[in-house]
Amino acid sequence: MTIITDQKLIINENYEDQINKHKIPTSKKKSIPYRDWREDQPVFKLPIEFCRFRLENGRISIEVSSHKATINPLDPNSPEDQKKIFGYLQSSDREKNKVLSNLLKKDGQTSPAVITADGFLINGNRRRMLLESLFNETYDEKFKFIDVCILPGKNDPERPTLKDIAMLEYRYQVQDDGKSDYTEMAKAITTRNYVNAGLPLPQMLRDDPKYSELDDKPFNRDVKAFERDYLGTLDLIDDYLSENQMVGNYKFMETRWESFKELNQKIMSKLKNDELDEKYLAKYNIDEDEIGDLRAACFNIIKLKNPQIINKNRHTDLIRAINPWLSNSKKEFLELAEIGDVSDEITNPREREKKWEETKAELVENTVKKIQALSNKKKEQQGPINKLKQILSMLEHDYLDEDQIKRMPIPELDTAIKITNSIQTANKSLQQTFYDLKDNKSPHALKKHFENK
Amino acid sequence: MVNQINLVDDTFTLKFNKKLDSSTSYQLKYFGFNRLDKNTNIPIFKALIKNVKFVETLNFLKKKKITIFLCDNSQKYLKKIKTNEISQKKNSDYLVSIKEKPNLNEYNDFVSSINYLKRDLQEHQKKSLFHLQKAVSAAIFSVPGSGKTSVVLAYYEKLRIEKKVNGIFVIGPRSCFGPWEDEFLLNINRNHNSKILNINPTKRKIIYDQKLKNELFLVHFKTIANDIEYLKNFFLENKLLLVVDEAHNIKKIDGVWSNAVIELSKKSIYKVILTGTPLPNDLRDIYNYLDFLYGYNSIFSKKDRASIEILLNNEKKDEAINFVKQKIHPYYTRVTKKELNLSKPIFNKPKLIKMNPIEKNIYEAILTKIRNYGRSTFLNNIDLIQRICKARIIRLKQAASYVRNLDSALHDEDINIHENLLDDKSIRNQIKKYDQLEKPAKLIKLISMVKNLKNQNKKVLVWSTHLKTINLILKALLAEGIVAEKIVGKTDLDKRRNIKEEFNLKGSSLDVIVALPQACSESISLHKACHNAIYYDLNYNAAEFLQSLDRIHRVGGSEMIPVEYDFLHYVDTVDVKVYEKVFKKADRQMQIIEEENLTFDLEDIEENWETLYNDLSL
């Protein structure tokens, strides 16, 4: 890992000379979010072979990390590894690749890529990959060149530092400016790479238009939420992978991101030694020395494949059920921790998974079914006040995911408004029933209320 | 190899002889141990002593049936922790015994040592002082009028003689400053040499910087929040007994005042909390007092607080109350009203008065409006219920006190947005010109009652919750040749003290004080020469009402002579309902106050404007 400091970026002079020799000036200009540059920068045409992929690219961060974990670390200077990255980019989002490829065919390259003076792509990896693919497909000469803006080189006083590159890359790749075409897991990995390399998270987020205008208080709250939802979730996945002999193999867990996020938000982030949420422990009657067992039990739930076993549609619903299970049958839930993992001698992730399915899954499923049944029974025994309280807590924050709400598109917001109106109407009717019952205005008030439904 | 834990310098090393399951490994990580080599089958963990939950770790391993060998250093460390726990427990047990069953010889020796005061302490005060001295820092929750200030001043004098402190620093509301100076003179045989820090910030800073020139410092809560950094230095330079009077003002968790006061408390060894109403609303009100006395979370840990929160959320109030009671029991003393042996107060039946025609007309007009609006109009807008109920009650109360109180409502657009109770032109005109049209019937009755008492050489304390009413009463009394003064929020300290001193002087010319409970119900004694109070109107605040009763019913005057309370009500108005409600609440609180142990009035939290409004049965 490169440590980001104010140290100047190392530039391969040989490559820089080659680029200078082969770059063709154009009349186009483009602004780039480098430092506080305001003036548009010249755009050059460059043969695509002089542009190389960077390993730090967020879009392929899952693959790069998983490659390192399962095979070996990739070397950006190796032509073979460049081909591998090409392959990862090719398979990263085939649908989007297809759309962009068609656009390139139809309109040509409309937005230039950004490269370092020695040719590493800061922005435009996918375009670079697609141009090469199109050239291989059509042998059309126009796909042999890529439009680029080139960052200052070795002898330029504006030559970038490592920090400049990180910020520029972050601005292009991670900020929510409509290019949200890579996953939260990839965003988390990329961000953590920057943080580990010395670029503080608040500095990165302050640069993001989504956060830049916020006052300190809401900003700090959002930084905390980001830390929890992205970095915290990733740490949790790391723990899980480590315990399952799969360090760094994020690819294997890609589909479980939302479940881990839910698990971290609702449970694990509350159980940290230095920020222990005592209220959470008290609410669910958890002793401090049960935290290890609780986590092990949750990890067994993560491994379950089929949420339908308790009539849930999504895997995250399984995670969401954990807190109610803790309320109703903590003892039985913690029994899940006793179901150990498969032998460490099996090191291949797929084999481990298979073995777990064969030997452990049924036991976990049966325990979960038992807990769910106990939970249902307890719910049935609850009185109206408890049920109303439950409804209220669902409406407040326990149930609704703040982050998901923030990302809702406008048509969904309209639906949400309609639903909230219906909630209001239903609530008014229920409230009127309670008033009537209290005032004894109508002895049949309750009957009437349910007949009207 | 056996499982073992070694402590060298400040680092623990935890070695196991076989592989651990992931749950155990993570639990150890949670307790502060970092695993060194994750791939080995013989796990080794290391941890800095300051980061480790050592006792919890040992208990956990025991629960998991993992036997572990402790090196000598680890055993010594464990013994040290246990000794600390035992000594803390012993200390709290000792304080309980001081309260409940003091060693007689020790207590008698203590009593005979109190020979440094100008005025003798009463028995209950001696007990409080005994507890305070043994606890070093503690709370006194005795009822108003029981002489808490004298106890603290006795403690201060003792500490000063022993050269443990050289000044007393009292934080409180402005109204307490005068009484502290007076009590200093009465209890300690020398000039108080006090400094009230209500001067400008530059002058205050000069005082903080220079050598201690005063003995008694009196400071408002707000000043602490403003000057906290300077004050911390001031306390580092000087040894001061730190007192918070009327401490319910710092009950707000994470409040600006409370945070500053608790921050300052770290700089003093000797600290006292004083309040007669320690828990007016909420169990959690107690946290700040104990944080102030013994440090953040020392008595109520985060875990304790969370447990209380959950018990309250689950409507297990009794369990929560018992938990809190048990925790705080060692750290406070309390004397109930009963123990003070005061005369039994006489609550006369309220005087029912018929309204005069115009005030009746205005009151009825508001009432008709309210009835016409009904509940259904606002039921559709749930958010407005509370505001409208509050506005309606306020208007009715204003009208039943003195219709000119409604002046503000004539211009109150905020309320008018929702409903306008005063949109009738003729009614508006009647309100504006009321003083030219008639005198309120209540006022006429009040004047006659005051005259009657004056003829018997009795002084009277008149209470009203409305400023305009207070001015009306004052004007009417003066017009009748009755010497009267008012005490409201704006009355400055000197004026307040002069009024108090003159009023407390038997035979002085000042016959009546007209007072606002919000401004006068705390820290002022008016009992030396006055034994009659008349309540012109009331508000719903029972704690304030109880405090106001105590102004003329206190130690040092009310032991032999009974006090009388009168109430003026307009027939068939809000007066009657408010009185019933406040008395009910006050009654419950008085019972609570009379109980040996502290109990809590949690019911009040749930009371809102809507229920109060419904209670009026309009």
JSON list of C-alpha atoms in Angstrom, two decimals, chain B residues 17 74 100 120 124 156 220 244 279 311 380 391 417 448 466 470 475 555:
[
{"chain": "B", "resi": 17, "resn": "ASN", "atom": "CA", "xyz": [-2.48, -24.70, 25.22]},
{"chain": "B", "resi": 74, "resn": "SER", "atom": "CA", "xyz": [-1.49, -11.09, 37.97]},
{"chain": "B", "resi": 100, "resn": "GLU", "atom": "CA", "xyz": [-29.23, 4.74, 60.04]},
{"chain": "B", "resi": 120, "resn": "ASP", "atom": "CA", "xyz": [-26.78, 25.97, 67.84]},
{"chain": "B", "resi": 124, "resn": "HIS", "atom": "CA", "xyz": [-31.60, 16.88, 62.46]},
{"chain": "B", "resi": 156, "resn": "TYR", "atom": "CA", "xyz": [-17.42, 24.95, 55.92]},
{"chain": "B", "resi": 220, "resn": "HIS", "atom": "CA", "xyz": [-25.19, 32.19, 39.25]},
{"chain": "B", "resi": 244, "resn": "VAL", "atom": "CA", "xyz": [-24.72, 23.98, 44.51]},
{"chain": "B", "resi": 279, "resn": "LEU", "atom": "CA", "xyz": [-36.46, 14.77, 41.61]},
{"chain": "B", "resi": 311, "resn": "LEU", "atom": "CA", "xyz": [-36.97, -0.40, 32.99]},
{"chain": "B", "resi": 380, "resn": "ASN", "atom": "CA", "xyz": [-58.07, 16.37, 12.42]},
{"chain": "B", "resi": 391, "resn": "ALA", "atom": "CA", "xyz": [-53.66, 28.37, 24.54]},
{"chain": "B", "resi": 417, "resn": "ILE", "atom": "CA", "xyz": [-53.62, 31.26, 13.04]},
{"chain": "B", "resi": 448, "resn": "SER", "atom": "CA", "xyz": [-61.32, 43.34, 52.33]},
{"chain": "B", "resi": 466, "resn": "HIS", "atom": "CA", "xyz": [-49.76, 36.91, 36.38]},
{"chain": "B", "resi": 470, "resn": "ILE", "atom": "CA", "xyz": [-49.69, 41.66, 40.58]},
{"chain": "B", "resi": 475, "resn": "LYS", "atom": "CA", "xyz": [-51.98, 49.54, 43.00]},
{"chain": "B", "resi": 555, "resn": "VAL", "atom": "CA", "xyz": [-37.82, 26.36, 60.99]}
]
